[in-house]
């Protein structure tokens, strides 16, 4: 359509939506911006760009486009729902709830809005909305993606009412359907781990690189393993800039590998810092939390001399349960399978242990369970490893709003201890993972502290 009519704004907007569903967020952003450039009054494109920017973690800019969409078309329910999601991640929970309720007023069966409200929690307190969510009629004429949202929302509400058996049933429905839509990226990740490890073995250190002014800190690990919380703790140091889950390293490595293939010299440190979108001038530390950066641990340690890697991990069953509960749609699709999550968990932890043998001064293992149960001691160890002064400001950080589980936790922004060993509530659901762990010699060697609890 674009080839036939390059100035057709809706075609660019539709392409942006497709690219987002394919996980190509940067390309999706470009296509959608092109649509808005061609037709600034296209409310759907403005709303779509807000969603894409939300995925990219550009929350302030995402809010601007969602509000612009609402100004252009006040009755577009999806724009209000998207604004609600953005406001939640910004920590504005009251306005987030109002925007999401407005979306449901405009479109009573809007699945995304019910999912958003289930996380914010007012659904538990609203009999009419709860009844609507669990009705048969709400399932009619919904797409597969929308049904995923509804099933996850139902699971959240059932868990709040301590009905873990029924919650498990809806989690299975949601994840099975999500797998049906997006497939699994388990094999892709596993192959990337192997190829990048081999590449590191083949290409040892470039010791002649200049040391950078900024020290990169990569916080890696499975989703829901404490990475964002750790970044919030480190951000108490005003010399550090939080960059969240950006794609700077992935972009830099693509350029670096292409140069290497063509026998050209390239500095991965410089390429990485050049691809950071935030203004890092005047900062001493640049912190990122993209979980998939563990794949590139070998390249980071061998080609970015000043880099520090903090690997976050926790009780494997708690971690697997948490990612199985969260609607990660096209991201981390291995999480839709308890079995694949268990296998990948062992593989990643084993990988990081191998790297730690060679680069012990550059890789720190941060145990989430210890962090939340004995935070003063664990934070002290982390600060000592970084060479930072141990100060009280690190003990009670301002946590990122995205780490707050529900609206009920808003007032305190405290580190939550309630999720430790919460996997027990879902023991039946997690049986496949328990069987894998119990039969794995490698697991028993790597996770001695959890073996007895899991057995």
Short mmCIF file of C-alpha atoms in Angstrom, two decimals:
data_model
loop_
_atom_site.label_atom_id
_atom_site.label_comp_id
_atom_site.label_asym_id
_atom_site.label_seq_id
_atom_site.Cartn_x
_atom_site.Cartn_y
_atom_site.Cartn_z
CA UNK A 1 0.00 0.00 0.00
CA UNK A 2 2.84 2.37 0.87
CA UNK A 3 4.61 1.56 -2.42
CA UNK A 4 1.42 2.43 -4.30
CA UNK A 5 0.67 5.55 -2.26
CA UNK A 6 3.65 6.75 -0.14
CA UNK A 7 1.61 9.55 1.46
CA UNK A 8 -1.15 7.20 2.73
CA UNK A 9 -0.93 7.92 6.48
CA UNK A 10 -3.15 5.05 7.62
CA UNK A 11 -0.94 2.51 5.82
CA UNK A 12 2.12 3.77 7.72
CA UNK A 13 0.10 3.61 10.96
CA UNK A 14 -1.03 0.03 10.23
CA UNK A 15 2.54 -0.98 9.40
CA UNK A 16 3.62 0.47 12.76
CA UNK A 17 1.05 -1.70 14.53
CA UNK A 18 2.23 -4.82 12.68
CA UNK A 19 5.88 -4.08 13.44
CA UNK A 20 5.05 -3.63 17.13
CA UNK A 21 3.35 -7.03 17.18
CA UNK A 22 6.49 -8.48 15.60
CA UNK A 23 8.57 -6.95 18.39
CA UNK A 24 10.33 -4.51 16.03
CA UNK A 25 9.73 -1.50 18.24
CA UNK A 26 12.23 0.95 16.71
CA UNK A 27 10.86 0.31 13.20
CA UNK A 28 7.30 0.54 14.56
CA UNK A 29 8.11 3.94 16.06
CA UNK A 30 9.50 5.24 12.75
CA UNK A 31 6.48 4.07 10.73
CA UNK A 32 4.00 5.54 13.19
CA UNK A 33 5.85 8.85 13.36
CA UNK A 34 5.71 8.94 9.55
CA UNK A 35 1.94 8.46 9.72
CA UNK A 36 1.62 11.39 12.12
CA UNK A 37 3.89 13.52 9.96
CA UNK A 38 1.57 12.86 6.99
CA UNK A 39 -1.62 13.35 9.01
CA UNK A 40 -1.20 14.98 12.45
CA UNK A 41 -4.95 14.63 13.08
CA UNK A 42 -4.93 10.83 12.87
CA UNK A 43 -5.92 9.98 16.44
CA UNK A 44 -5.32 6.25 16.05
CA UNK A 45 -1.71 6.84 14.99
CA UNK A 46 -1.15 9.19 17.94
CA UNK A 47 -2.57 6.53 20.27
CA UNK A 48 -0.48 3.76 18.67
CA UNK A 49 2.69 5.81 19.07
CA UNK A 50 1.85 6.27 22.74
CA UNK A 51 1.67 2.47 23.09
CA UNK A 52 4.96 1.91 21.24
CA UNK A 53 6.75 4.52 23.34
CA UNK A 54 5.32 2.86 26.47
CA UNK A 55 6.90 -0.42 25.31
CA UNK A 56 10.19 1.41 24.78
CA UNK A 57 10.06 2.90 28.27
CA UNK A 58 9.74 6.50 26.99
CA UNK A 59 6.92 7.24 29.39
CA UNK A 60 6.80 11.05 29.37
CA UNK A 61 6.72 11.20 25.58
CA UNK A 62 4.21 8.33 25.49
CA UNK A 63 1.89 10.33 27.76
CA UNK A 64 2.03 13.32 25.39
CA UNK A 65 0.91 11.26 22.39
CA UNK A 66 -1.83 9.42 24.31
CA UNK A 67 -3.24 12.76 25.49
CA UNK A 68 -2.98 14.17 21.97
CA UNK A 69 -5.01 11.21 20.68
CA UNK A 70 -7.69 11.90 23.30
CA UNK A 71 -7.77 15.60 22.35
CA UNK A 72 -8.30 14.62 18.70
CA UNK A 73 -10.88 11.90 19.41
CA UNK A 74 -12.22 11.96 22.99
CA UNK A 75 -14.36 8.84 22.49
CA UNK A 76 -11.46 6.58 21.38
CA UNK A 77 -11.48 4.12 24.29
CA UNK A 78 -8.11 2.52 23.56
CA UNK A 79 -6.38 5.93 23.98
CA UNK A 80 -7.79 6.29 27.50
CA UNK A 81 -6.72 2.72 28.30
CA UNK A 82 -3.21 3.34 26.96
CA UNK A 83 -2.97 6.55 28.98
CA UNK A 84 -3.95 4.54 32.06
CA UNK A 85 -1.10 2.09 31.48
CA UNK A 86 1.37 4.95 31.00
CA UNK A 87 0.20 6.77 34.13
CA UNK A 88 0.50 3.57 36.15
CA UNK A 89 4.13 3.14 35.10
CA UNK A 90 4.71 6.80 35.96
CA UNK A 91 3.36 6.13 39.47
CA UNK A 92 0.21 8.22 39.06
CA UNK A 93 -2.14 5.46 40.21
CA UNK A 94 -5.22 7.58 40.90
CA UNK A 95 -5.27 9.13 37.43
CA UNK A 96 -4.41 5.77 35.90
CA UNK A 97 -7.53 4.27 37.45
CA UNK A 98 -9.70 7.17 36.24
CA UNK A 99 -8.40 6.87 32.67
CA UNK A 100 -8.92 3.12 32.61
CA UNK A 101 -12.45 3.43 33.98
CA UNK A 102 -13.18 6.02 31.30
CA UNK A 103 -12.03 3.52 28.67
CA UNK A 104 -14.50 0.94 30.01
CA UNK A 105 -17.30 3.54 30.07
CA UNK A 106 -16.66 4.16 26.37
CA UNK A 107 -16.15 0.48 25.47
CA UNK A 108 -17.58 -1.83 28.16
CA UNK A 109 -15.81 -4.95 26.87
CA UNK A 110 -12.33 -3.45 26.32
CA UNK A 111 -10.09 -6.32 27.44
CA UNK A 112 -6.89 -4.29 27.88
CA UNK A 113 -8.66 -1.98 30.32
CA UNK A 114 -9.88 -4.87 32.48
CA UNK A 115 -6.35 -6.25 32.65
CA UNK A 116 -5.02 -2.83 33.67
CA UNK A 117 -7.68 -2.48 36.37
CA UNK A 118 -6.98 -5.96 37.72
CA UNK A 119 -3.37 -4.89 38.37
CA UNK A 120 -4.43 -1.60 39.94
CA UNK A 121 -6.89 -3.61 42.13
CA UNK A 122 -10.16 -1.62 42.10
CA UNK A 123 -11.81 -4.53 40.27
CA UNK A 124 -11.71 -6.43 43.55
CA UNK A 125 -13.81 -3.70 45.12
CA UNK A 126 -16.28 -3.17 42.27
CA UNK A 127 -18.95 -5.86 42.10
CA UNK A 128 -20.38 -4.80 38.73
CA UNK A 129 -17.03 -4.67 36.93
CA UNK A 130 -15.98 -7.97 38.48
CA UNK A 131 -19.18 -9.68 37.40
CA UNK A 132 -18.72 -8.29 33.90
CA UNK A 133 -15.15 -9.61 33.75
CA UNK A 134 -16.24 -13.13 34.71
CA UNK A 135 -19.32 -13.17 32.45
CA UNK A 136 -19.56 -15.33 29.34
CA UNK A 137 -20.77 -12.41 27.24
CA UNK A 138 -17.47 -10.49 27.61
CA UNK A 139 -15.72 -13.31 25.74
CA UNK A 140 -17.79 -12.80 22.58
CA UNK A 141 -16.13 -11.17 19.56
CA UNK A 142 -12.78 -10.81 21.33
CA UNK A 143 -9.54 -11.49 19.47
CA UNK A 144 -7.06 -14.04 20.83
CA UNK A 145 -4.87 -11.23 22.19
CA UNK A 146 -7.87 -9.70 23.96
CA UNK A 147 -8.82 -13.04 25.47
CA UNK A 148 -5.28 -13.30 26.88
CA UNK A 149 -5.85 -9.99 28.70
CA UNK A 150 -9.18 -11.19 30.09
CA UNK A 151 -7.77 -14.51 31.34
CA UNK A 152 -4.82 -12.78 33.04
CA UNK A 153 -7.21 -10.26 34.63
CA UNK A 154 -9.38 -13.08 35.99
CA UNK A 155 -6.30 -14.82 37.40
CA UNK A 156 -5.24 -11.63 39.24
CA UNK A 157 -8.67 -11.24 40.84
CA UNK A 158 -8.85 -14.89 41.87
CA UNK A 159 -5.38 -14.67 43.44
CA UNK A 160 -6.48 -11.61 45.43
CA UNK A 161 -9.28 -13.78 46.81
CA UNK A 162 -6.80 -16.59 47.61
CA UNK A 163 -8.37 -18.87 45.01
CA UNK A 164 -5.06 -20.16 43.65
CA UNK A 165 -6.45 -23.27 42.00
CA UNK A 166 -8.83 -21.36 39.73
CA UNK A 167 -6.21 -18.64 39.21
CA UNK A 168 -3.86 -21.38 37.94
CA UNK A 169 -6.50 -22.54 35.45
CA UNK A 170 -6.82 -19.07 33.94
CA UNK A 171 -3.05 -18.59 33.89
CA UNK A 172 -2.79 -21.79 31.86
CA UNK A 173 -5.46 -20.55 29.44
CA UNK A 174 -3.76 -17.18 29.06
CA UNK A 175 -0.28 -18.59 28.53
CA UNK A 176 -1.39 -21.36 26.17
CA UNK A 177 -3.21 -18.81 24.04
CA UNK A 178 -0.27 -16.44 24.12
CA UNK A 179 1.98 -19.30 22.96
CA UNK A 180 -0.50 -20.00 20.17
CA UNK A 181 -0.21 -16.36 19.00
CA UNK A 182 3.51 -15.73 19.37
CA UNK A 183 5.18 -19.13 19.55
CA UNK A 184 8.29 -19.46 21.72
CA UNK A 185 11.67 -17.74 21.64
CA UNK A 186 13.30 -20.37 23.87
CA UNK A 187 15.38 -21.94 21.07
CA UNK A 188 16.41 -18.54 19.69
CA UNK A 189 17.69 -17.41 23.11
CA UNK A 190 19.46 -20.69 23.73
CA UNK A 191 21.22 -20.51 20.35
CA UNK A 192 22.21 -16.87 20.94
CA UNK A 193 23.73 -17.79 24.30
CA UNK A 194 25.79 -20.53 22.64
CA UNK A 195 26.95 -18.42 19.68
CA UNK A 196 27.86 -15.39 21.80
CA UNK A 197 29.73 -17.57 24.29
CA UNK A 198 31.71 -19.11 21.43
CA UNK A 199 32.41 -15.66 19.98
CA UNK A 200 33.81 -14.52 23.32
CA UNK A 201 36.05 -17.59 23.46
CA UNK A 202 37.35 -16.83 19.95
CA UNK A 203 37.91 -13.13 20.59
CA UNK A 204 39.63 -12.39 23.85
CA UNK A 205 40.33 -8.98 25.29
CA UNK A 206 41.23 -5.87 23.37
CA UNK A 207 43.40 -4.39 26.11
CA UNK A 208 44.37 -1.36 24.05
CA UNK A 209 40.94 0.25 24.26
CA UNK A 210 40.76 3.58 26.03
CA UNK A 211 38.94 3.66 29.34
CA UNK A 212 35.69 5.58 29.17
CA UNK A 213 34.66 8.48 31.35
CA UNK A 214 31.34 6.80 32.15
CA UNK A 215 31.31 3.36 33.76
CA UNK A 216 28.53 1.16 32.29
CA UNK A 217 26.60 -0.95 34.81
CA UNK A 218 24.57 -3.75 33.24
CA UNK A 219 21.92 -5.27 35.52
CA UNK A 220 20.88 -8.59 33.97
CA UNK A 221 18.78 -11.64 34.80
CA UNK A 222 15.32 -13.08 34.25
CA UNK A 223 12.33 -10.70 34.26
CA UNK A 224 10.96 -10.21 37.79
CA UNK A 225 14.31 -10.98 39.42
CA UNK A 226 14.89 -7.56 41.03
CA UNK A 227 16.73 -5.68 38.26
CA UNK A 228 14.62 -2.51 38.34
CA UNK A 229 14.66 -2.49 42.13
CA UNK A 230 18.46 -2.76 42.06
CA UNK A 231 18.64 0.12 39.61
CA UNK A 232 16.48 2.22 41.96
CA UNK A 233 18.88 1.46 44.82
CA UNK A 234 21.92 2.45 42.77
CA UNK A 235 20.13 5.58 41.53
CA UNK A 236 20.44 7.00 45.06
CA UNK A 237 23.92 7.90 43.80
CA UNK A 238 23.37 11.17 41.94
CA UNK A 239 26.34 10.38 39.70
CA UNK A 240 24.37 7.52 38.12
CA UNK A 241 21.81 7.84 35.33
CA UNK A 242 19.01 5.28 35.04
CA UNK A 243 18.51 4.15 31.44
CA UNK A 244 16.13 1.25 32.09
CA UNK A 245 15.51 -1.47 29.52
CA UNK A 246 17.09 0.22 26.52
CA UNK A 247 18.45 -1.46 23.38
CA UNK A 248 21.74 0.45 23.18
CA UNK A 249 23.96 -2.58 23.72
CA UNK A 250 22.12 -4.69 21.15
CA UNK A 251 22.46 -1.90 18.55
CA UNK A 252 26.13 -1.39 19.39
CA UNK A 253 26.91 -5.11 19.10
CA UNK A 254 25.28 -5.31 15.65
CA UNK A 255 27.54 -2.49 14.43
CA UNK A 256 30.57 -3.99 16.18
CA UNK A 257 30.05 -7.47 14.68
CA UNK A 258 29.47 -6.05 11.19
CA UNK A 259 32.73 -4.09 11.43
CA UNK A 260 34.57 -7.16 12.66
CA UNK A 261 33.18 -9.22 9.78
CA UNK A 262 34.63 -6.67 7.38
CA UNK A 263 38.00 -6.67 9.19
CA UNK A 264 37.43 -3.16 10.51
CA UNK A 265 38.29 -1.94 14.00
CA UNK A 266 35.43 -0.93 16.26
CA UNK A 267 35.23 0.16 19.90
CA UNK A 268 32.25 -1.50 21.58
CA UNK A 269 32.49 0.82 24.60
CA UNK A 270 32.12 3.92 22.44
CA UNK A 271 29.42 2.36 20.26
CA UNK A 272 27.41 1.46 23.36
CA UNK A 273 27.60 4.93 24.92
CA UNK A 274 26.86 6.57 21.55
CA UNK A 275 23.62 4.56 21.32
CA UNK A 276 22.34 5.60 24.76
CA UNK A 277 19.45 7.99 24.08
CA UNK A 278 19.51 9.66 27.51
CA UNK A 279 21.75 12.65 28.19
CA UNK A 280 24.68 11.07 30.03
CA UNK A 281 26.84 14.20 30.13
CA UNK A 282 28.19 14.85 33.63
CA UNK A 283 27.31 11.35 34.88
CA UNK A 284 29.90 8.84 36.09
CA UNK A 285 27.76 5.70 35.81
CA UNK A 286 25.33 4.60 33.09
CA UNK A 287 22.91 1.88 34.26
CA UNK A 288 20.74 -0.37 32.06
CA UNK A 289 18.37 -3.19 33.02
CA UNK A 290 17.59 -4.97 29.74
CA UNK A 291 17.27 -8.58 30.98
CA UNK A 292 18.52 -10.09 27.70
CA UNK A 293 21.92 -8.44 28.02
CA UNK A 294 23.09 -11.57 29.88
CA UNK A 295 23.43 -13.11 26.41
CA UNK A 296 26.27 -10.66 25.70
CA UNK A 297 28.12 -11.09 29.01
CA UNK A 298 31.24 -12.36 27.25
CA UNK A 299 31.41 -9.40 24.87
CA UNK A 300 30.72 -6.95 27.69
CA UNK A 301 33.48 -8.31 29.91
CA UNK A 302 36.04 -8.69 27.15
CA UNK A 303 35.32 -5.58 25.07
CA UNK A 304 34.06 -2.96 27.55
CA UNK A 305 36.95 -2.71 30.05
CA UNK A 306 35.20 -0.47 32.58
CA UNK A 307 31.88 -2.35 32.61
CA UNK A 308 30.30 -3.89 35.70
CA UNK A 309 27.65 -6.62 35.50
CA UNK A 310 25.16 -7.27 38.29
CA UNK A 311 23.37 -10.58 37.80
CA UNK A 312 20.07 -10.71 39.71
CA UNK A 313 18.57 -14.07 40.61
CA UNK A 314 16.07 -15.45 43.10
CA UNK A 315 14.36 -18.68 44.13
CA UNK A 316 13.78 -20.25 40.68
CA UNK A 317 10.22 -21.33 41.41
CA UNK A 318 9.23 -17.87 42.64
CA UNK A 319 10.77 -16.37 39.51
CA UNK A 320 9.09 -18.81 37.12
CA UNK A 321 5.74 -18.31 38.83
CA UNK A 322 6.06 -14.51 38.60
CA UNK A 323 6.82 -14.44 34.87
CA UNK A 324 4.10 -17.02 34.19
CA UNK A 325 1.63 -14.69 35.94
CA UNK A 326 2.64 -11.60 33.97
CA UNK A 327 1.30 -10.85 30.50
CA UNK A 328 4.58 -10.49 28.59
CA UNK A 329 2.76 -10.97 25.22
CA UNK A 330 5.44 -11.17 22.47
CA UNK A 331 8.38 -10.67 24.89
CA UNK A 332 10.06 -13.58 26.69
CA UNK A 333 7.58 -16.05 25.19
CA UNK A 334 9.46 -18.97 26.76
CA UNK A 335 7.71 -17.83 29.95
CA UNK A 336 4.44 -19.29 28.63
CA UNK A 337 5.91 -22.73 29.31
CA UNK A 338 6.83 -23.79 32.85
CA UNK A 339 9.16 -26.43 31.37
CA UNK A 340 11.02 -24.02 29.06
CA UNK A 341 11.36 -21.44 31.84
CA UNK A 342 12.90 -24.06 34.14
CA UNK A 343 15.35 -25.24 31.48
CA UNK A 344 16.37 -21.71 30.53
CA UNK A 345 16.76 -20.72 34.18
CA UNK A 346 19.34 -23.48 34.71
CA UNK A 347 21.05 -22.61 31.43
CA UNK A 348 21.35 -18.88 32.22
CA UNK A 349 22.53 -19.40 35.80
CA UNK A 350 25.10 -21.93 34.61
CA UNK A 351 26.27 -19.49 31.94
CA UNK A 352 26.75 -16.67 34.46
CA UNK A 353 28.67 -19.01 36.79
CA UNK A 354 31.02 -19.87 33.93
CA UNK A 355 31.63 -16.21 33.14
CA UNK A 356 32.16 -15.43 36.82
CA UNK A 357 35.07 -17.91 36.91
CA UNK A 358 36.89 -15.87 34.26
CA UNK A 359 35.71 -12.38 35.22
CA UNK A 360 35.10 -12.51 38.98
CA UNK A 361 35.94 -8.82 39.50
CA UNK A 362 33.44 -7.71 36.85
CA UNK A 363 30.38 -9.84 37.71
CA UNK A 364 28.38 -9.60 40.95
CA UNK A 365 25.72 -12.17 41.88
CA UNK A 366 22.83 -10.41 43.66
CA UNK A 367 20.39 -12.69 45.46
CA UNK A 368 16.93 -11.06 45.42
CA UNK A 369 15.74 -13.13 48.38
CA UNK A 370 18.63 -11.87 50.51
CA UNK A 371 18.06 -8.33 49.22
CA UNK A 372 14.48 -8.20 50.50
CA UNK A 373 14.99 -10.14 53.76
CA UNK A 374 18.34 -8.64 54.80
CA UNK A 375 18.57 -5.55 52.64
CA UNK A 376 21.07 -3.57 54.75
CA UNK A 377 23.68 -6.31 54.64
CA UNK A 378 23.10 -7.17 50.97
CA UNK A 379 23.23 -3.52 49.87
CA UNK A 380 26.40 -3.01 51.90
CA UNK A 381 28.09 -5.90 50.06
CA UNK A 382 26.96 -4.52 46.69
CA UNK A 383 28.23 -1.02 47.44
CA UNK A 384 31.57 -2.40 48.63
CA UNK A 385 31.92 -4.34 45.38
CA UNK A 386 31.21 -1.18 43.38
CA UNK A 387 33.69 0.77 45.49
CA UNK A 388 30.97 3.18 46.68
CA UNK A 389 30.57 4.62 50.15
CA UNK A 390 27.99 2.81 52.27
CA UNK A 391 25.33 5.43 53.12
CA UNK A 392 21.86 5.16 54.65
CA UNK A 393 20.19 6.68 51.58
CA UNK A 394 20.57 3.36 49.74
CA UNK A 395 18.51 1.43 52.32
CA UNK A 396 15.12 3.02 51.49
CA UNK A 397 15.26 4.02 47.82
CA UNK A 398 12.40 5.50 45.82
CA UNK A 399 11.36 2.37 43.97
CA UNK A 400 10.37 2.60 40.33
CA UNK A 401 6.53 2.55 40.07
CA UNK A 402 6.71 -0.43 37.69
CA UNK A 403 8.04 -2.60 40.54
CA UNK A 404 5.01 -1.89 42.74
CA UNK A 405 2.74 -4.87 42.45
CA UNK A 406 -0.63 -3.18 42.99
CA UNK A 407 -2.27 0.06 43.99
CA UNK A 408 -2.46 -1.24 47.55
CA UNK A 409 1.33 -1.02 47.83
CA UNK A 410 1.49 2.57 46.61
CA UNK A 411 1.77 4.43 49.89
CA UNK A 412 4.96 2.80 51.07
CA UNK A 413 7.16 2.19 48.01
CA UNK A 414 8.92 -0.29 50.29
CA UNK A 415 10.74 -3.42 49.31
CA UNK A 416 8.07 -6.16 49.44
CA UNK A 417 8.92 -9.34 51.38
CA UNK A 418 5.58 -11.05 50.71
CA UNK A 419 6.69 -12.71 47.47
CA UNK A 420 9.41 -14.81 49.09
CA UNK A 421 8.50 -18.53 48.72
CA UNK A 422 5.07 -17.56 47.35
CA UNK A 423 5.51 -20.34 44.76
CA UNK A 424 4.06 -22.74 47.35
CA UNK A 425 0.59 -21.36 46.60
CA UNK A 426 1.02 -22.61 43.03
CA UNK A 427 2.73 -25.91 43.80
CA UNK A 428 0.51 -27.95 41.45
CA UNK A 429 1.01 -25.50 38.58
CA UNK A 430 4.79 -25.65 39.06
CA UNK A 431 5.09 -29.46 39.21
CA UNK A 432 6.83 -29.67 35.78
CA UNK A 433 9.55 -27.26 36.97
CA UNK A 434 9.92 -29.08 40.30
CA UNK A 435 10.42 -32.37 38.44
CA UNK A 436 13.10 -30.81 36.22
CA UNK A 437 14.94 -29.30 39.19
CA UNK A 438 14.77 -32.49 41.24
CA UNK A 439 16.19 -34.57 38.38
CA UNK A 440 18.93 -32.13 37.39
CA UNK A 441 22.39 -32.67 38.84
CA UNK A 442 23.46 -29.30 37.47
CA UNK A 443 20.56 -27.60 39.29
CA UNK A 444 21.51 -29.20 42.61
CA UNK A 445 25.08 -27.99 42.23
CA UNK A 446 24.07 -24.45 41.23
CA UNK A 447 21.19 -23.88 43.66
CA UNK A 448 22.23 -25.61 46.87
CA UNK A 449 20.42 -23.03 49.01
CA UNK A 450 17.05 -23.81 47.37
CA UNK A 451 17.23 -27.59 46.89
CA UNK A 452 15.83 -28.55 50.30
CA UNK A 453 12.96 -26.04 50.06
CA UNK A 454 11.96 -27.22 46.58
CA UNK A 455 12.13 -30.91 47.49
#
